Amino acid sequence: MLVDDEPDILRLLEITLARMNLSTLRATNLADAYELLRQHEPDLCLTDMKLPDGNGMSLIEHIQTHYPTIPVAMITAHGSVEAAIDALKLGAFDFVSKPIALEKLRDIVNHALQVKDAGDDAASDQLLVGDTPAMERLRLQIQKVARSQAPVHIHGESGVGKEVVARLIHQLSPRAEQPFIAVNCGAIPADLVESELFGHKKGSFTGAAADKPGLFQAAAGGTLLLDEVADLPLNVQVKLLRVIQEKAVRPVGAQQEVPTDVRLLSATHKDLSLAVRDGHFRDDLFYRINVIAIDVPSLRKRREDIPLLATHLLQRIAMDNGSDAINIDTAALTKLCDYDFPGNVRELENILARAHALADGGELTIDDIQFQTMGASEITEHHAKSDESYPEEPPHVPSGRIDLSDVNGDLESFLNTIEREVLDQAMLKHRWNKTAAAKALGISFRSLRYRLKKLGLED
Ligand SMILES: Nc1ncnc2c1ncn2[C@@H]1O[C@H](COP(=O)(O)OP(=O)(O)OP(=O)(O)O)[C@@H](O)[C@H]1O
């Protein structure tokens, strides 16, 4: 359905869509558009902003309320960034500005029509486990934003599943066949962030031995998740803002900008508005990346999901270890359901991985479920202090604590169990902040990730 009061524009849109073998309905005002919607429920709506009897924004709202599965895109006046952002916030999946670039128009239409199928995909149930109303709402929100091109900011405590949400947005989007790249902004040394994100030219700084594409180039056509975005240095924030505005990146040392087509998602466990208030995050960038905000609820606010999650995670752990699936008995489940999980789903996963490694039978019992003794407030306190309090003493292993009979002829597994325990404690102490945990252990971020994966503590 095309909604515009300018005959020339309507004609141009009709011809373009006809060449794509699509038939069109036209309306020149809001009243006609409402009537066409009622009669035909079209597959897609393109609407102008200014209409003789009102504003296209009202049409977007109307469609969101009464026909939430119909994708709608807005045609905005050239340079009207605020209007475009408002349209995206109301639920438009994209916008095209006048004068209309036909290639962009074709892309938008293709994207919108592909997404209708992707919305039916069962992927959302497989990745994002949970059937509480909060999770159902989250799933709906994800399906809706998947079709949009708008930047999405995902907020939630550590370990709640922000990256899972980002992956799902990508998988349900028309970009699903293209790369999904997640980068932890806090894990890259400050002086390398710019080159990691945007690439560099040979010789642009010491160590730049060859041209190197950045993550924006690597994610071309797909989705880039800037995780822990609050940790981006201020000078890089300015550059990122420009990339979003210009849809082009300039590699370090390059003269020219290179066009980029990337869907940008960002996430953090911090409160970005506070970071803006404190001058650590630019408000213009905040406005741009926070066009659509998604809040992932903590696990203690959806305790009813714990049994389903526990079963799912246990299956995953067993599969990763090449062992048979193991059940969990009722008392053990009740113990889990009563716990607060300051580290959220990741903590549940770690507890189960440890329990799985230590369990002797085919069922986890209450004794296999062990929580760390630190409470949430202590963890937060540790987290706050963690930057200044890395141990400087060499590691000290108390003698006599290791019982040789526990090795049981398998040193490798025994050492893995100890390593798992150490990593677990470091992650818990640093509230699942891998950068801080790696620093505390005196290993690189990369090495920590490798070890977590190796020991089945992370995907
Ligand atoms: N709803 C869920 N269903 C299944 N697995 C989940 C769910 N939520 C989180 N997980 C699992 O929990 C772990 C942590 O999730 P994820 O990395 O997405 O959290 P996060 O919020 O991005 O964490 P951080 O703040 O540390 O970046 C992952 O192994 C993920 O697969």
PDB file of C-alpha atoms in Angstrom, residues 278-410:
ATOM      1  CA  ASP A 278      28.593  12.053  34.049  1.00  0.00           C
ATOM      2  CA  GLY A 279      30.197  13.060  30.757  1.00  0.00           C
ATOM      3  CA  HIS A 280      31.503   9.566  29.896  1.00  0.00           C
ATOM      4  CA  PHE A 281      29.159   9.060  26.988  1.00  0.00           C
ATOM      5  CA  ARG A 282      28.173  11.570  24.294  1.00  0.00           C
ATOM      6  CA  ASP A 283      24.492  12.443  24.364  1.00  0.00           C
ATOM      7  CA  ASP A 284      24.288  12.750  20.556  1.00  0.00           C
ATOM      8  CA  LEU A 285      25.621   9.203  20.204  1.00  0.00           C
ATOM      9  CA  PHE A 286      23.264   7.966  22.933  1.00  0.00           C
ATOM     10  CA  TYR A 287      20.340   9.453  20.986  1.00  0.00           C
ATOM     11  CA  ARG A 288      21.470   7.681  17.806  1.00  0.00           C
ATOM     12  CA  ILE A 289      22.140   4.205  19.196  1.00  0.00           C
ATOM     13  CA  ASN A 290      19.161   4.187  21.534  1.00  0.00           C
ATOM     14  CA  VAL A 291      16.496   4.621  18.846  1.00  0.00           C
ATOM     15  CA  ILE A 292      14.874   1.415  20.034  1.00  0.00           C
ATOM     16  CA  ALA A 293      15.588   0.276  23.592  1.00  0.00           C
ATOM     17  CA  ILE A 294      15.194  -3.295  24.795  1.00  0.00           C
ATOM     18  CA  ASP A 295      15.427  -4.176  28.448  1.00  0.00           C
ATOM     19  CA  VAL A 296      16.247  -7.798  29.258  1.00  0.00           C
ATOM     20  CA  PRO A 297      14.792  -8.661  32.688  1.00  0.00           C
ATOM     21  CA  SER A 298      17.011 -10.193  35.361  1.00  0.00           C
ATOM     22  CA  LEU A 299      16.521 -13.879  36.153  1.00  0.00           C
ATOM     23  CA  ARG A 300      15.187 -13.166  39.651  1.00  0.00           C
ATOM     24  CA  LYS A 301      12.337 -11.190  38.068  1.00  0.00           C
ATOM     25  CA  ARG A 302      11.287 -14.271  36.095  1.00  0.00           C
ATOM     26  CA  ARG A 303      12.039 -17.123  38.469  1.00  0.00           C
ATOM     27  CA  GLU A 304       9.339 -19.277  36.850  1.00  0.00           C
ATOM     28  CA  ASP A 305      11.712 -19.643  33.883  1.00  0.00           C
ATOM     29  CA  ILE A 306      14.400 -21.308  36.003  1.00  0.00           C
ATOM     30  CA  PRO A 307      13.174 -24.943  35.610  1.00  0.00           C
ATOM     31  CA  LEU A 308      12.875 -24.626  31.820  1.00  0.00           C
ATOM     32  CA  LEU A 309      16.230 -22.885  31.574  1.00  0.00           C
ATOM     33  CA  ALA A 310      17.907 -25.438  33.833  1.00  0.00           C
ATOM     34  CA  THR A 311      16.680 -28.323  31.673  1.00  0.00           C
ATOM     35  CA  HIS A 312      17.751 -26.572  28.494  1.00  0.00           C
ATOM     36  CA  LEU A 313      21.178 -25.640  29.844  1.00  0.00           C
ATOM     37  CA  LEU A 314      21.790 -29.133  31.211  1.00  0.00           C
ATOM     38  CA  GLN A 315      21.067 -30.573  27.773  1.00  0.00           C
ATOM     39  CA  ARG A 316      23.495 -28.127  26.244  1.00  0.00           C
ATOM     40  CA  ILE A 317      26.190 -28.877  28.814  1.00  0.00           C
ATOM     41  CA  ALA A 318      25.783 -32.627  28.256  1.00  0.00           C
ATOM     42  CA  MET A 319      25.974 -32.168  24.498  1.00  0.00           C
ATOM     43  CA  ASP A 320      29.116 -30.018  24.764  1.00  0.00           C
ATOM     44  CA  ASN A 321      30.714 -32.682  26.937  1.00  0.00           C
ATOM     45  CA  GLY A 322      29.622 -35.494  24.661  1.00  0.00           C
ATOM     46  CA  SER A 323      27.770 -37.121  27.559  1.00  0.00           C
ATOM     47  CA  ASP A 324      24.161 -38.213  28.075  1.00  0.00           C
ATOM     48  CA  ALA A 325      21.588 -35.682  29.213  1.00  0.00           C
ATOM     49  CA  ILE A 326      21.147 -35.648  32.963  1.00  0.00           C
ATOM     50  CA  ASN A 327      18.011 -34.815  34.961  1.00  0.00           C
ATOM     51  CA  ILE A 328      17.648 -32.572  37.938  1.00  0.00           C
ATOM     52  CA  ASP A 329      15.525 -33.629  40.911  1.00  0.00           C
ATOM     53  CA  THR A 330      12.766 -31.525  42.473  1.00  0.00           C
ATOM     54  CA  ALA A 331      14.663 -30.532  45.614  1.00  0.00           C
ATOM     55  CA  ALA A 332      17.618 -29.324  43.550  1.00  0.00           C
ATOM     56  CA  LEU A 333      15.272 -27.338  41.323  1.00  0.00           C
ATOM     57  CA  THR A 334      13.579 -25.761  44.329  1.00  0.00           C
ATOM     58  CA  LYS A 335      16.979 -24.749  45.666  1.00  0.00           C
ATOM     59  CA  LEU A 336      17.738 -23.073  42.328  1.00  0.00           C
ATOM     60  CA  CYS A 337      14.347 -21.351  42.186  1.00  0.00           C
ATOM     61  CA  ASP A 338      14.907 -19.826  45.634  1.00  0.00           C
ATOM     62  CA  TYR A 339      18.275 -18.336  44.732  1.00  0.00           C
ATOM     63  CA  ASP A 340      18.723 -14.728  43.550  1.00  0.00           C
ATOM     64  CA  PHE A 341      21.230 -15.226  40.722  1.00  0.00           C
ATOM     65  CA  PRO A 342      23.185 -11.958  40.758  1.00  0.00           C
ATOM     66  CA  GLY A 343      25.019 -13.307  37.698  1.00  0.00           C
ATOM     67  CA  ASN A 344      21.742 -14.281  35.997  1.00  0.00           C
ATOM     68  CA  VAL A 345      21.546 -17.025  33.341  1.00  0.00           C
ATOM     69  CA  ARG A 346      25.315 -17.241  32.996  1.00  0.00           C
ATOM     70  CA  GLU A 347      25.608 -17.969  36.711  1.00  0.00           C
ATOM     71  CA  LEU A 348      22.892 -20.639  36.436  1.00  0.00           C
ATOM     72  CA  GLU A 349      24.831 -22.134  33.555  1.00  0.00           C
ATOM     73  CA  ASN A 350      28.070 -22.163  35.567  1.00  0.00           C
ATOM     74  CA  ILE A 351      26.395 -23.734  38.605  1.00  0.00           C
ATOM     75  CA  LEU A 352      24.921 -26.458  36.416  1.00  0.00           C
ATOM     76  CA  ALA A 353      28.191 -27.052  34.566  1.00  0.00           C
ATOM     77  CA  ARG A 354      29.966 -27.538  37.857  1.00  0.00           C
ATOM     78  CA  ALA A 355      27.191 -29.742  39.208  1.00  0.00           C
ATOM     79  CA  HIS A 356      27.263 -31.791  36.014  1.00  0.00           C
ATOM     80  CA  ALA A 357      31.018 -32.268  36.275  1.00  0.00           C
ATOM     81  CA  LEU A 358      30.809 -33.398  39.901  1.00  0.00           C
ATOM     82  CA  ALA A 359      27.600 -35.470  39.841  1.00  0.00           C
ATOM     83  CA  ASP A 360      28.039 -39.234  40.088  1.00  0.00           C
ATOM     84  CA  GLY A 361      24.540 -40.424  39.171  1.00  0.00           C
ATOM     85  CA  GLY A 362      22.190 -39.801  36.269  1.00  0.00           C
ATOM     86  CA  GLU A 363      20.388 -37.076  38.230  1.00  0.00           C
ATOM     87  CA  LEU A 364      21.499 -33.849  39.865  1.00  0.00           C
ATOM     88  CA  THR A 365      20.510 -33.713  43.517  1.00  0.00           C
ATOM     89  CA  ILE A 366      20.397 -30.872  46.011  1.00  0.00           C
ATOM     90  CA  ASP A 367      23.984 -31.560  47.160  1.00  0.00           C
ATOM     91  CA  ASP A 368      25.312 -31.091  43.630  1.00  0.00           C
ATOM     92  CA  ILE A 369      23.981 -27.529  43.531  1.00  0.00           C
ATOM     93  CA  GLN A 370      26.533 -25.275  45.145  1.00  0.00           C
ATOM     94  CA  PHE A 371      26.331 -21.511  45.228  1.00  0.00           C
ATOM     95  CA  GLN A 372      29.245 -19.256  45.864  1.00  0.00           C
ATOM     96  CA  THR A 373      29.029 -17.775  49.331  1.00  0.00           C
ATOM     97  CA  MET A 374      29.136 -14.138  48.194  1.00  0.00           C
ATOM     98  CA  GLY A 375      25.798 -12.304  48.137  1.00  0.00           C
ATOM     99  CA  ALA A 376      24.734  -9.917  45.438  1.00  0.00           C
ATOM    100  CA  SER A 377      25.721  -6.827  47.390  1.00  0.00           C
ATOM    101  CA  GLU A 378      29.187  -8.179  48.051  1.00  0.00           C
ATOM    102  CA  ILE A 379      29.568  -9.010  44.392  1.00  0.00           C
ATOM    103  CA  THR A 380      28.603  -5.483  43.406  1.00  0.00           C
ATOM    104  CA  GLU A 381      31.025  -4.135  45.957  1.00  0.00           C
ATOM    105  CA  HIS A 382      33.802  -6.337  44.622  1.00  0.00           C
ATOM    106  CA  HIS A 383      32.895  -5.297  41.136  1.00  0.00           C
ATOM    107  CA  ALA A 384      33.122  -1.626  42.006  1.00  0.00           C
ATOM    108  CA  LYS A 385      36.495  -2.112  43.639  1.00  0.00           C
ATOM    109  CA  SER A 386      37.805  -4.575  41.116  1.00  0.00           C
ATOM    110  CA  ASP A 387      39.717  -2.071  39.011  1.00  0.00           C
ATOM    111  CA  GLU A 388      42.059  -1.115  41.820  1.00  0.00           C
ATOM    112  CA  SER A 389      42.289  -4.398  43.629  1.00  0.00           C
ATOM    113  CA  TYR A 390      44.047  -6.880  41.384  1.00  0.00           C
ATOM    114  CA  PRO A 391      46.330  -9.174  43.337  1.00  0.00           C
ATOM    115  CA  GLU A 392      50.002  -8.319  43.157  1.00  0.00           C
ATOM    116  CA  GLU A 393      51.290 -11.179  45.289  1.00  0.00           C
ATOM    117  CA  PRO A 394      52.462 -14.284  43.409  1.00  0.00           C
ATOM    118  CA  PRO A 395      49.856 -17.083  43.518  1.00  0.00           C
ATOM    119  CA  HIS A 396      49.924 -19.118  46.676  1.00  0.00           C
ATOM    120  CA  VAL A 397      48.602 -22.682  46.777  1.00  0.00           C
ATOM    121  CA  PRO A 398      48.143 -23.865  50.359  1.00  0.00           C
ATOM    122  CA  SER A 399      50.068 -27.098  50.824  1.00  0.00           C
ATOM    123  CA  GLY A 400      48.255 -30.237  51.859  1.00  0.00           C
ATOM    124  CA  ARG A 401      44.945 -29.230  50.265  1.00  0.00           C
ATOM    125  CA  ILE A 402      45.281 -31.551  47.328  1.00  0.00           C
ATOM    126  CA  ASP A 403      44.458 -35.164  47.927  1.00  0.00           C
ATOM    127  CA  LEU A 404      46.392 -37.267  45.427  1.00  0.00           C
ATOM    128  CA  SER A 405      43.727 -39.960  45.449  1.00  0.00           C
ATOM    129  CA  ASP A 406      41.325 -37.433  43.876  1.00  0.00           C
ATOM    130  CA  VAL A 407      43.495 -37.397  40.771  1.00  0.00           C
ATOM    131  CA  ASN A 408      42.340 -40.947  40.189  1.00  0.00           C
ATOM    132  CA  GLY A 409      44.795 -41.630  37.360  1.00  0.00           C
ATOM    133  CA  ASP A 410      43.533 -38.701  35.268  1.00  0.00           C
TER     134      ASP A 410
END
